[in-house]
Coordinates of C-alpha atoms in Angstrom, one line a residue:
X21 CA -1.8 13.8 -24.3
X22 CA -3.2 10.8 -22.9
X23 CA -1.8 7.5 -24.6
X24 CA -2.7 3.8 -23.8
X25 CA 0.1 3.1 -21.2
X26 CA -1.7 5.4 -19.2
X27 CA -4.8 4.5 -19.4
X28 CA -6.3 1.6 -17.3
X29 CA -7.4 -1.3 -19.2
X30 CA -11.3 -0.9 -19.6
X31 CA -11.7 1.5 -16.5
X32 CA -11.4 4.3 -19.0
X33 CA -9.7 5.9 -15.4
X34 CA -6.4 7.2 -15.6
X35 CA -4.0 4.8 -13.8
X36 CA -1.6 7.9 -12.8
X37 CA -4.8 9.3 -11.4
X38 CA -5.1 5.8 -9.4
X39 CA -1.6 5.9 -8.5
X40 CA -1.2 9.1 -7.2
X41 CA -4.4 8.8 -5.4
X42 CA -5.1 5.5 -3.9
X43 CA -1.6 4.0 -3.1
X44 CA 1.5 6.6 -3.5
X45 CA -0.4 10.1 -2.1
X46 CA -2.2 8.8 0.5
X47 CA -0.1 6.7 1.8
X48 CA 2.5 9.6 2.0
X49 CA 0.4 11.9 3.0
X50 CA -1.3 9.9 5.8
X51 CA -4.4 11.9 5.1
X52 CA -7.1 10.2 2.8
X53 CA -9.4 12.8 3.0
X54 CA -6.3 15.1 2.1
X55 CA -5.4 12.6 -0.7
X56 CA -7.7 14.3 -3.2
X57 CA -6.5 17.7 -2.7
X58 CA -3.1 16.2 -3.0
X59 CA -3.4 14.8 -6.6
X60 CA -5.6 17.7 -7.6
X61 CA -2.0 19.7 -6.3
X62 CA -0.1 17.7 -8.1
X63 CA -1.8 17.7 -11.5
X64 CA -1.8 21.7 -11.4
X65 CA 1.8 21.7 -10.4
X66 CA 2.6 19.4 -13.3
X67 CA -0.1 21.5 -16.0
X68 CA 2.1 24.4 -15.1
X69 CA 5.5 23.1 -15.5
X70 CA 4.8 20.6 -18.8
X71 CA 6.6 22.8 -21.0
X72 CA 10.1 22.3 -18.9
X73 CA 9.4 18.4 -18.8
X74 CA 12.2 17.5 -21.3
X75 CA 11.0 13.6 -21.3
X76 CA 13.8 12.3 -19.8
X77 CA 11.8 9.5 -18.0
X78 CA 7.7 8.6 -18.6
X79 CA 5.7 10.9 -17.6
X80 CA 4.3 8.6 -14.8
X81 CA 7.9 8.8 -13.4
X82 CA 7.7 12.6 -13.6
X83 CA 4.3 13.1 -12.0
X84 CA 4.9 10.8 -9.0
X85 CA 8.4 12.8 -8.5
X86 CA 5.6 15.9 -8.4
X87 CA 3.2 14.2 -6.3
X88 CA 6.5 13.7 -3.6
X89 CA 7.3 17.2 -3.7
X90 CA 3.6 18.2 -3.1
X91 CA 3.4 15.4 0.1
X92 CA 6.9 17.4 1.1
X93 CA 5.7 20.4 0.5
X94 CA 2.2 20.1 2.6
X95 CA 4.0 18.1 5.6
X96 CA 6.3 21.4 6.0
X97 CA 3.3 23.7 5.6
X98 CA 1.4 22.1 8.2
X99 CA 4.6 21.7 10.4
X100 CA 5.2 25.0 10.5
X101 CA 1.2 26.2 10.9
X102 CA 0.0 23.3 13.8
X103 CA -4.0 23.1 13.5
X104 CA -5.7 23.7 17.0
X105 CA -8.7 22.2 18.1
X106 CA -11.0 24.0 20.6
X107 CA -12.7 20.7 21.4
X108 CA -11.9 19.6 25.1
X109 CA -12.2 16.1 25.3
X110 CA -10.5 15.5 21.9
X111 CA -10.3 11.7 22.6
X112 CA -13.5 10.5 22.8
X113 CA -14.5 12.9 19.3
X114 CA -11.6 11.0 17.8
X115 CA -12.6 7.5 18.9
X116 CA -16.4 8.3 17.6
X117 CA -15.2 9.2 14.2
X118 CA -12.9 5.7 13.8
X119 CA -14.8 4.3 10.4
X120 CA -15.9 1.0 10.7
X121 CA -14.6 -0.9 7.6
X122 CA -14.8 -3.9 6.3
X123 CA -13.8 -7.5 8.1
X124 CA -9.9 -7.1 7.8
X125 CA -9.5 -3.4 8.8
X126 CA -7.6 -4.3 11.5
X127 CA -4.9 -5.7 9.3
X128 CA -5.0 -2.9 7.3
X129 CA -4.0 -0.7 10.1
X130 CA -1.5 -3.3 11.3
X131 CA 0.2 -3.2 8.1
X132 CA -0.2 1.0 8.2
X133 CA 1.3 1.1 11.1
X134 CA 4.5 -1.7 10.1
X135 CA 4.8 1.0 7.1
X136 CA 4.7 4.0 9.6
X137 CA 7.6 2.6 11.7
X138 CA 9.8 1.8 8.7
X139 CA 12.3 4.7 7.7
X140 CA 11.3 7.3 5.9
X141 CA 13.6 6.6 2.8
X142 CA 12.5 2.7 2.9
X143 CA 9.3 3.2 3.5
X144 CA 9.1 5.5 0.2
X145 CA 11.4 2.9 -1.8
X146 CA 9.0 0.1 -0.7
X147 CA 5.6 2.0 -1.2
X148 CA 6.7 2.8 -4.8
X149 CA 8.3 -0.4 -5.9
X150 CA 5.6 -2.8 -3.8
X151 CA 2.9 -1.1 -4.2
X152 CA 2.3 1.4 -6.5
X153 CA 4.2 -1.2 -8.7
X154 CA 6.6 1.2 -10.3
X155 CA 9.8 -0.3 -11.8
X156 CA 13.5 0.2 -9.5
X157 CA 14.5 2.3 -12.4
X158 CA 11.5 4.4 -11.7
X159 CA 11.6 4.4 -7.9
X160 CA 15.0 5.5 -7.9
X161 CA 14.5 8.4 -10.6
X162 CA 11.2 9.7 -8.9
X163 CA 13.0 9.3 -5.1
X164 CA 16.3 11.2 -6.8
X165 CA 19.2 8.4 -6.1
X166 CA 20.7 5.7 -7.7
X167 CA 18.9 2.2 -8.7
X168 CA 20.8 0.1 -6.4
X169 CA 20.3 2.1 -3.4
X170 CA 16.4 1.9 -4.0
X171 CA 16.8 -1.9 -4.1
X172 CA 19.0 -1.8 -1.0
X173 CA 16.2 0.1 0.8
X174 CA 13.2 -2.0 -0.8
X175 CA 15.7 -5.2 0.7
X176 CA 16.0 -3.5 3.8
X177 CA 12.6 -2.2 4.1
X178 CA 11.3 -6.5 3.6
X179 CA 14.3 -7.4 6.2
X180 CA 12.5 -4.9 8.6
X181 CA 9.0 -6.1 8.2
X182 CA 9.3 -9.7 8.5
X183 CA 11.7 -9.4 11.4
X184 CA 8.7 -7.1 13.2
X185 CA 6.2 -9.7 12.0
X186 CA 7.8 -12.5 13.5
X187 CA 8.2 -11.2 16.4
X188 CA 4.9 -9.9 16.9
X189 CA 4.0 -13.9 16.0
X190 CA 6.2 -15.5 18.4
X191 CA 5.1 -13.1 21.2
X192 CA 1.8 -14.2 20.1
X193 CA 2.2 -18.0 20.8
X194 CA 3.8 -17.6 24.3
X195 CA 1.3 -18.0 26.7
X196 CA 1.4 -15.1 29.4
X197 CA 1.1 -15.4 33.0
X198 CA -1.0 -13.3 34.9
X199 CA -0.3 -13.5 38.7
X200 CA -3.6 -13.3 40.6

């Protein structure tokens, strides 16, 4: 079932596995402690409904359409149930349990949070095409619309960004006044 386009060079690892994980689920999700359960979701979802895949598209394509509908699926589910914490000072528990990560986290979060203001359909075009690395062709089957309206949205989505991020640069190199 598993063939060599699959399967990472050398790692032996699935690269679906990696896919769905690492960049496409949890970055959907928002939840990388939820990621796992995610994927694990996904994979049972896709065991179950393998004999209605008609191989109309690879099965990477296919899965990663799954994986969406599982993200979907679990952002409605938790919408409609909201979690409540009996914890009174929630703030300062939430401030304790920030990891510290290696030098650069801080970019990583700027960059998470660029994605997060993005909208929702050029966000997804961009995280699939940019960095799960999935073809347009791909993108637009596992997102459900045409190929050029994944481009326009991965265009838009790059329009967006760099407008934000040089903004946040110029702001950056004007010196502020602080009136004592």
């Amino acid at each position: 079932m598993v063939d060599a386009d699959v399967r990472g060079r050398g790692s032996g690892r699935p690269v679906v596995v990696h896919a769905l994980h690492a960049r496409f689920v949890a970055h959907l999700s928002g939840d990388m402690n939820g990621a796992d359960d995610l994927a694990q979701e996904t994979f049972l979802r896709a065991l179950t409904s393998l004999p209605r895949f008609a191989g109309r598209s690879c099965a990477r394509t296919w899965l990663l359409s799954i994986a969406r509908r599982v993200v979907i699926d679990r952002c409605r589910s938790a919408a409609a149930r909201p979690r409540s914490a009996d914890i009174n000072d929630w703030q300062t528990v939430a401030e304790h349990r920030q990891p510290s990560g290696p030098p650069g986290f801080e970019d990583g979060l700027a960059l998470s949070e660029l994605l997060d203001a993005l909208d929702r359909e050029r966000r997804e075009a961009f995280v699939l095409t940019q960095l799960v690395g999935l073809p347009y062709a791909d993108a637009a089957a596992v997102v459900g619309c045409p190929f050029g309206t994944v481009r326009s949205r991965v265009a838009r989505a790059r329009a967006d960004l760099t407008e934000w991020l040089r903004s946040a640069e110029a702001s950056a190199r004007v010196p502020r006044i602080v009136a004592a």
